[in-house]
PDB file of C-alpha atoms in Angstrom:
ATOM      1  CA  UNK B   1     -55.048 -31.317 -19.380  1.00  0.00           C
ATOM      2  CA  UNK B   2     -57.802 -29.186 -19.695  1.00  0.00           C
ATOM      3  CA  UNK B   3     -58.239 -25.563 -21.071  1.00  0.00           C
ATOM      4  CA  UNK B   4     -60.296 -22.807 -19.774  1.00  0.00           C
ATOM      5  CA  UNK B   5     -62.336 -19.843 -21.715  1.00  0.00           C
ATOM      6  CA  UNK B   6     -59.573 -17.389 -21.171  1.00  0.00           C
ATOM      7  CA  UNK B   7     -57.235 -19.665 -23.060  1.00  0.00           C
ATOM      8  CA  UNK B   8     -54.774 -21.109 -20.325  1.00  0.00           C
ATOM      9  CA  UNK B   9     -54.011 -24.506 -19.881  1.00  0.00           C
ATOM     10  CA  UNK B  10     -55.097 -26.257 -16.671  1.00  0.00           C
ATOM     11  CA  UNK B  11     -54.311 -29.547 -15.145  1.00  0.00           C
ATOM     12  CA  UNK B  12     -56.675 -31.771 -13.510  1.00  0.00           C
ATOM     13  CA  UNK B  13     -55.313 -33.711 -10.551  1.00  0.00           C
ATOM     14  CA  UNK B  14     -57.358 -36.165 -10.658  1.00  0.00           C
ATOM     15  CA  UNK B  15     -55.914 -38.260 -13.635  1.00  0.00           C
ATOM     16  CA  UNK B  16     -53.119 -40.562 -12.842  1.00  0.00           C
ATOM     17  CA  UNK B  17     -49.785 -40.367 -15.197  1.00  0.00           C
ATOM     18  CA  UNK B  18     -47.516 -42.743 -16.110  1.00  0.00           C
ATOM     19  CA  UNK B  19     -45.137 -41.455 -13.174  1.00  0.00           C
ATOM     20  CA  UNK B  20     -48.465 -41.875 -10.806  1.00  0.00           C
ATOM     21  CA  UNK B  21     -48.831 -45.994 -11.971  1.00  0.00           C
ATOM     22  CA  UNK B  22     -45.136 -46.525 -11.630  1.00  0.00           C
ATOM     23  CA  UNK B  23     -45.044 -44.817  -8.179  1.00  0.00           C
ATOM     24  CA  UNK B  24     -48.035 -46.753  -6.742  1.00  0.00           C
ATOM     25  CA  UNK B  25     -46.603 -49.929  -8.033  1.00  0.00           C
ATOM     26  CA  UNK B  26     -43.341 -49.280  -6.202  1.00  0.00           C
ATOM     27  CA  UNK B  27     -45.114 -48.499  -2.993  1.00  0.00           C
ATOM     28  CA  UNK B  28     -47.272 -51.710  -3.348  1.00  0.00           C
ATOM     29  CA  UNK B  29     -43.516 -53.692  -3.985  1.00  0.00           C
ATOM     30  CA  UNK B  30     -42.473 -52.005  -0.465  1.00  0.00           C
ATOM     31  CA  UNK B  31     -45.135 -52.839   1.319  1.00  0.00           C
ATOM     32  CA  UNK B  32     -44.875 -56.617   0.289  1.00  0.00           C
ATOM     33  CA  UNK B  33     -41.140 -56.541   0.437  1.00  0.00           C
ATOM     34  CA  UNK B  34     -41.926 -54.916   4.049  1.00  0.00           C
ATOM     35  CA  UNK B  35     -44.407 -57.633   5.420  1.00  0.00           C
ATOM     36  CA  UNK B  36     -42.224 -60.433   4.052  1.00  0.00           C
ATOM     37  CA  UNK B  37     -39.185 -58.980   5.894  1.00  0.00           C
ATOM     38  CA  UNK B  38     -40.575 -58.186   9.308  1.00  0.00           C
ATOM     39  CA  UNK B  39     -43.497 -60.656   9.316  1.00  0.00           C
ATOM     40  CA  UNK B  40     -41.704 -63.406   8.121  1.00  0.00           C
ATOM     41  CA  UNK B  41     -37.801 -62.995   8.286  1.00  0.00           C
ATOM     42  CA  UNK B  42     -37.776 -61.140  11.283  1.00  0.00           C
ATOM     43  CA  UNK B  43     -39.156 -64.390  13.778  1.00  0.00           C
ATOM     44  CA  UNK B  44     -36.688 -66.842  11.926  1.00  0.00           C
ATOM     45  CA  UNK B  45     -33.473 -64.421  12.247  1.00  0.00           C
ATOM     46  CA  UNK B  46     -34.992 -64.048  16.133  1.00  0.00           C
ATOM     47  CA  UNK B  47     -35.175 -68.383  16.172  1.00  0.00           C
ATOM     48  CA  UNK B  48     -31.567 -69.218  14.548  1.00  0.00           C
ATOM     49  CA  UNK B  49     -30.153 -66.339  17.080  1.00  0.00           C
ATOM     50  CA  UNK B  50     -31.994 -67.396  20.054  1.00  0.00           C
ATOM     51  CA  UNK B  51     -33.141 -64.000  20.836  1.00  0.00           C
ATOM     52  CA  UNK B  52     -35.482 -63.797  23.850  1.00  0.00           C
ATOM     53  CA  UNK B  53     -38.760 -64.000  22.580  1.00  0.00           C
ATOM     54  CA  UNK B  54     -41.070 -61.128  24.141  1.00  0.00           C
ATOM     55  CA  UNK B  55     -44.715 -62.229  25.608  1.00  0.00           C
ATOM     56  CA  UNK B  56     -47.185 -60.779  27.401  1.00  0.00           C
ATOM     57  CA  UNK B  57     -48.253 -62.273  30.833  1.00  0.00           C
ATOM     58  CA  UNK B  58     -51.409 -61.992  32.894  1.00  0.00           C
ATOM     59  CA  UNK B  59     -51.214 -62.178  36.882  1.00  0.00           C
ATOM     60  CA  UNK B  60     -52.379 -60.776  40.315  1.00  0.00           C
ATOM     61  CA  UNK B  61     -50.194 -59.021  41.788  1.00  0.00           C
ATOM     62  CA  UNK B  62     -50.698 -56.967  45.740  1.00  0.00           C
ATOM     63  CA  UNK B  63     -52.086 -53.155  45.299  1.00  0.00           C
ATOM     64  CA  UNK B  64     -48.429 -52.777  47.076  1.00  0.00           C
ATOM     65  CA  UNK B  65     -46.415 -53.622  44.572  1.00  0.00           C
ATOM     66  CA  UNK B  66     -48.068 -51.127  41.940  1.00  0.00           C
ATOM     67  CA  UNK B  67     -47.730 -47.027  42.076  1.00  0.00           C
ATOM     68  CA  UNK B  68     -51.330 -46.168  41.659  1.00  0.00           C
ATOM     69  CA  UNK B  69     -52.708 -42.775  40.972  1.00  0.00           C
ATOM     70  CA  UNK B  70     -54.439 -40.486  43.648  1.00  0.00           C
ATOM     71  CA  UNK B  71     -57.804 -41.783  43.455  1.00  0.00           C
ATOM     72  CA  UNK B  72     -57.461 -44.659  41.841  1.00  0.00           C
ATOM     73  CA  UNK B  73     -58.156 -48.380  42.666  1.00  0.00           C
ATOM     74  CA  UNK B  74     -56.306 -51.378  41.948  1.00  0.00           C
ATOM     75  CA  UNK B  75     -58.156 -54.588  40.738  1.00  0.00           C
ATOM     76  CA  UNK B  76     -55.406 -57.047  41.485  1.00  0.00           C
ATOM     77  CA  UNK B  77     -54.961 -58.032  38.017  1.00  0.00           C
ATOM     78  CA  UNK B  78     -51.868 -56.572  35.745  1.00  0.00           C
ATOM     79  CA  UNK B  79     -50.111 -57.941  32.703  1.00  0.00           C
ATOM     80  CA  UNK B  80     -46.456 -57.638  32.185  1.00  0.00           C
ATOM     81  CA  UNK B  81     -43.837 -58.283  29.544  1.00  0.00           C
ATOM     82  CA  UNK B  82     -41.648 -61.066  29.508  1.00  0.00           C
ATOM     83  CA  UNK B  83     -38.981 -62.022  27.573  1.00  0.00           C
ATOM     84  CA  UNK B  84     -38.708 -66.320  27.254  1.00  0.00           C
ATOM     85  CA  UNK B  85     -34.924 -66.923  27.401  1.00  0.00           C
ATOM     86  CA  UNK B  86     -35.525 -71.083  26.339  1.00  0.00           C
ATOM     87  CA  UNK B  87     -38.833 -70.579  23.684  1.00  0.00           C
ATOM     88  CA  UNK B  88     -39.622 -73.468  22.175  1.00  0.00           C
ATOM     89  CA  UNK B  89     -40.061 -73.760  18.625  1.00  0.00           C
ATOM     90  CA  UNK B  90     -44.038 -73.875  19.358  1.00  0.00           C
ATOM     91  CA  UNK B  91     -43.975 -70.925  21.255  1.00  0.00           C
ATOM     92  CA  UNK B  92     -41.877 -68.718  18.788  1.00  0.00           C
ATOM     93  CA  UNK B  93     -44.405 -70.084  15.950  1.00  0.00           C
ATOM     94  CA  UNK B  94     -47.560 -69.197  18.117  1.00  0.00           C
ATOM     95  CA  UNK B  95     -46.150 -65.483  18.624  1.00  0.00           C
ATOM     96  CA  UNK B  96     -44.936 -65.402  15.292  1.00  0.00           C
ATOM     97  CA  UNK B  97     -48.402 -66.305  13.435  1.00  0.00           C
ATOM     98  CA  UNK B  98     -50.364 -63.004  13.622  1.00  0.00           C
ATOM     99  CA  UNK B  99     -47.065 -61.231  11.950  1.00  0.00           C
ATOM    100  CA  UNK B 100     -46.926 -64.193   9.243  1.00  0.00           C
ATOM    101  CA  UNK B 101     -50.481 -64.081   8.383  1.00  0.00           C
ATOM    102  CA  UNK B 102     -50.197 -60.382   8.321  1.00  0.00           C
ATOM    103  CA  UNK B 103     -47.819 -60.616   5.859  1.00  0.00           C
ATOM    104  CA  UNK B 104     -49.447 -62.947   4.179  1.00  0.00           C
ATOM    105  CA  UNK B 105     -52.747 -61.128   3.679  1.00  0.00           C
ATOM    106  CA  UNK B 106     -50.680 -57.988   2.756  1.00  0.00           C
ATOM    107  CA  UNK B 107     -49.024 -59.556  -0.023  1.00  0.00           C
ATOM    108  CA  UNK B 108     -52.576 -61.001  -1.508  1.00  0.00           C
ATOM    109  CA  UNK B 109     -53.913 -57.461  -0.987  1.00  0.00           C
ATOM    110  CA  UNK B 110     -50.767 -55.628  -2.871  1.00  0.00           C
ATOM    111  CA  UNK B 111     -51.444 -58.437  -5.674  1.00  0.00           C
ATOM    112  CA  UNK B 112     -54.630 -58.272  -6.521  1.00  0.00           C
ATOM    113  CA  UNK B 113     -54.084 -54.179  -6.429  1.00  0.00           C
ATOM    114  CA  UNK B 114     -51.367 -54.196  -9.067  1.00  0.00           C
ATOM    115  CA  UNK B 115     -53.650 -56.666 -10.797  1.00  0.00           C
ATOM    116  CA  UNK B 116     -56.219 -53.261 -10.661  1.00  0.00           C
ATOM    117  CA  UNK B 117     -53.652 -50.651 -11.338  1.00  0.00           C
ATOM    118  CA  UNK B 118     -52.335 -53.001 -14.105  1.00  0.00           C
ATOM    119  CA  UNK B 119     -55.662 -53.188 -16.010  1.00  0.00           C
ATOM    120  CA  UNK B 120     -56.814 -49.647 -15.246  1.00  0.00           C
ATOM    121  CA  UNK B 121     -53.518 -48.125 -16.882  1.00  0.00           C
ATOM    122  CA  UNK B 122     -54.361 -50.411 -19.742  1.00  0.00           C
ATOM    123  CA  UNK B 123     -57.743 -48.683 -19.663  1.00  0.00           C
ATOM    124  CA  UNK B 124     -60.026 -51.014 -18.906  1.00  0.00           C
ATOM    125  CA  UNK B 125     -60.702 -50.822 -15.356  1.00  0.00           C
ATOM    126  CA  UNK B 126     -64.513 -52.038 -15.496  1.00  0.00           C
ATOM    127  CA  UNK B 127     -64.225 -55.792 -15.951  1.00  0.00           C
ATOM    128  CA  UNK B 128     -65.336 -58.465 -14.021  1.00  0.00           C
ATOM    129  CA  UNK B 129     -62.719 -59.390 -13.007  1.00  0.00           C
ATOM    130  CA  UNK B 130     -61.759 -56.044 -11.646  1.00  0.00           C
ATOM    131  CA  UNK B 131     -65.087 -56.143  -9.466  1.00  0.00           C
ATOM    132  CA  UNK B 132     -63.487 -59.681  -8.422  1.00  0.00           C
ATOM    133  CA  UNK B 133     -60.252 -58.595  -7.202  1.00  0.00           C
ATOM    134  CA  UNK B 134     -62.171 -54.982  -5.085  1.00  0.00           C
ATOM    135  CA  UNK B 135     -64.641 -58.082  -3.752  1.00  0.00           C
ATOM    136  CA  UNK B 136     -61.531 -60.081  -2.914  1.00  0.00           C
ATOM    137  CA  UNK B 137     -59.818 -57.275  -1.326  1.00  0.00           C
ATOM    138  CA  UNK B 138     -62.862 -56.325   0.989  1.00  0.00           C
ATOM    139  CA  UNK B 139     -63.261 -60.137   1.999  1.00  0.00           C
ATOM    140  CA  UNK B 140     -59.770 -60.270   3.070  1.00  0.00           C
ATOM    141  CA  UNK B 141     -59.611 -57.116   4.603  1.00  0.00           C
ATOM    142  CA  UNK B 142     -62.964 -57.793   6.631  1.00  0.00           C
ATOM    143  CA  UNK B 143     -61.984 -61.446   7.202  1.00  0.00           C
ATOM    144  CA  UNK B 144     -58.036 -61.452   7.475  1.00  0.00           C
ATOM    145  CA  UNK B 145     -58.075 -58.375   9.674  1.00  0.00           C
ATOM    146  CA  UNK B 146     -60.259 -60.720  12.272  1.00  0.00           C
ATOM    147  CA  UNK B 147     -58.455 -63.762  11.969  1.00  0.00           C
ATOM    148  CA  UNK B 148     -55.391 -61.219  12.751  1.00  0.00           C
ATOM    149  CA  UNK B 149     -57.009 -60.579  15.902  1.00  0.00           C
ATOM    150  CA  UNK B 150     -57.998 -63.709  16.737  1.00  0.00           C
ATOM    151  CA  UNK B 151     -54.454 -65.120  16.461  1.00  0.00           C
ATOM    152  CA  UNK B 152     -52.864 -61.833  18.254  1.00  0.00           C
ATOM    153  CA  UNK B 153     -55.475 -62.783  21.095  1.00  0.00           C
ATOM    154  CA  UNK B 154     -54.131 -66.628  20.945  1.00  0.00           C
ATOM    155  CA  UNK B 155     -50.505 -65.581  21.196  1.00  0.00           C
ATOM    156  CA  UNK B 156     -50.872 -63.450  23.987  1.00  0.00           C
ATOM    157  CA  UNK B 157     -52.514 -65.488  26.110  1.00  0.00           C
ATOM    158  CA  UNK B 158     -50.294 -68.492  25.105  1.00  0.00           C
ATOM    159  CA  UNK B 159     -48.082 -68.650  28.413  1.00  0.00           C
ATOM    160  CA  UNK B 160     -51.401 -68.874  30.661  1.00  0.00           C
ATOM    161  CA  UNK B 161     -51.994 -72.700  28.306  1.00  0.00           C
ATOM    162  CA  UNK B 162     -48.542 -73.622  28.556  1.00  0.00           C
ATOM    163  CA  UNK B 163     -46.374 -75.784  31.634  1.00  0.00           C
ATOM    164  CA  UNK B 164     -44.323 -72.693  32.477  1.00  0.00           C
ATOM    165  CA  UNK B 165     -46.675 -70.807  35.226  1.00  0.00           C
ATOM    166  CA  UNK B 166     -45.509 -72.096  38.801  1.00  0.00           C
ATOM    167  CA  UNK B 167     -48.917 -71.590  40.256  1.00  0.00           C
ATOM    168  CA  UNK B 168     -51.750 -71.479  38.092  1.00  0.00           C
ATOM    169  CA  UNK B 169     -54.560 -69.173  38.585  1.00  0.00           C
ATOM    170  CA  UNK B 170     -58.102 -70.074  36.768  1.00  0.00           C
ATOM    171  CA  UNK B 171     -57.823 -69.705  33.517  1.00  0.00           C
ATOM    172  CA  UNK B 172     -58.058 -65.662  32.336  1.00  0.00           C
ATOM    173  CA  UNK B 173     -57.836 -64.824  28.905  1.00  0.00           C
ATOM    174  CA  UNK B 174     -57.976 -61.540  27.622  1.00  0.00           C
ATOM    175  CA  UNK B 175     -58.291 -60.049  23.252  1.00  0.00           C
ATOM    176  CA  UNK B 176     -58.495 -57.042  22.013  1.00  0.00           C
ATOM    177  CA  UNK B 177     -61.085 -56.699  19.153  1.00  0.00           C
ATOM    178  CA  UNK B 178     -61.688 -53.409  16.700  1.00  0.00           C
ATOM    179  CA  UNK B 179     -64.615 -53.541  14.449  1.00  0.00           C
ATOM    180  CA  UNK B 180     -62.323 -51.182  11.689  1.00  0.00           C
ATOM    181  CA  UNK B 181     -61.216 -53.969   9.572  1.00  0.00           C
ATOM    182  CA  UNK B 182     -65.356 -54.976   8.861  1.00  0.00           C
ATOM    183  CA  UNK B 183     -65.584 -51.152   8.364  1.00  0.00           C
ATOM    184  CA  UNK B 184     -63.122 -50.937   5.909  1.00  0.00           C
ATOM    185  CA  UNK B 185     -64.580 -54.378   3.838  1.00  0.00           C
ATOM    186  CA  UNK B 186     -68.081 -52.272   4.164  1.00  0.00           C
ATOM    187  CA  UNK B 187     -66.195 -49.071   2.020  1.00  0.00           C
ATOM    188  CA  UNK B 188     -64.513 -51.436  -0.142  1.00  0.00           C
ATOM    189  CA  UNK B 189     -67.536 -53.679  -1.030  1.00  0.00           C
ATOM    190  CA  UNK B 190     -69.281 -50.338  -1.720  1.00  0.00           C
ATOM    191  CA  UNK B 191     -66.091 -49.703  -4.260  1.00  0.00           C
ATOM    192  CA  UNK B 192     -66.462 -52.850  -5.791  1.00  0.00           C
ATOM    193  CA  UNK B 193     -70.553 -52.496  -6.076  1.00  0.00           C
ATOM    194  CA  UNK B 194     -69.572 -49.014  -8.130  1.00  0.00           C
ATOM    195  CA  UNK B 195     -67.542 -50.885 -10.319  1.00  0.00           C
ATOM    196  CA  UNK B 196     -69.598 -53.469 -11.039  1.00  0.00           C
ATOM    197  CA  UNK B 197     -72.348 -51.274 -12.322  1.00  0.00           C
ATOM    198  CA  UNK B 198     -69.593 -49.879 -14.379  1.00  0.00           C
ATOM    199  CA  UNK B 199     -69.223 -52.904 -15.877  1.00  0.00           C
ATOM    200  CA  UNK B 200     -73.193 -53.407 -16.488  1.00  0.00           C
ATOM    201  CA  UNK B 201     -73.327 -49.768 -17.877  1.00  0.00           C
ATOM    202  CA  UNK B 202     -70.583 -50.530 -20.112  1.00  0.00           C
ATOM    203  CA  UNK B 203     -71.463 -53.563 -21.680  1.00  0.00           C
ATOM    204  CA  UNK B 204     -75.037 -51.986 -22.169  1.00  0.00           C
ATOM    205  CA  UNK B 205     -73.410 -49.001 -24.502  1.00  0.00           C
ATOM    206  CA  UNK B 206     -71.522 -51.708 -26.445  1.00  0.00           C
ATOM    207  CA  UNK B 207     -74.433 -53.724 -27.003  1.00  0.00           C
ATOM    208  CA  UNK B 208     -75.989 -50.398 -28.601  1.00  0.00           C
ATOM    209  CA  UNK B 209     -72.746 -49.664 -30.596  1.00  0.00           C
TER     210      UNK B 209
END
């Protein structure tokens, strides 16, 4: 709360109140619980109930089997969604791996953010431990994001390497890559560098006292 020249009191919206910290911690808890529920519990329940496993399959089809927009040409390849009614444990594990990995990364990032928020709430934001936490989050988001994409590509192409194909074609693999995790990693690393400089400045000031 600040007072201006007219004597009126204004509030600083940049200041985190106790309720803000509590709400942030609650959001982190919900994110961690949601990642466990959808990333871990979901695949386990599907395996127990023998739910058909959704997979993607890239194959060759004739142009007569596909309704094309006017002026479009067909390259002979199509990606279709399938449901495997007799999926093996290995197939289920392969398809669940990206979600499991994402859940583990989410829980780790939530824990690091919780530690960062707790020390900030205690009035100790500029510490070397917090710099490590921020740099750890950057690495997890960047490298972990790339790993999730890699495992997702493996899962999407898993049926191509199985013995389910009646007439195997030359192996064709598809993988989608986005540099967004690397960009976010750089941004978070810059925040970590700002905190590191804050730590150095704080130590210099304490050395003068």
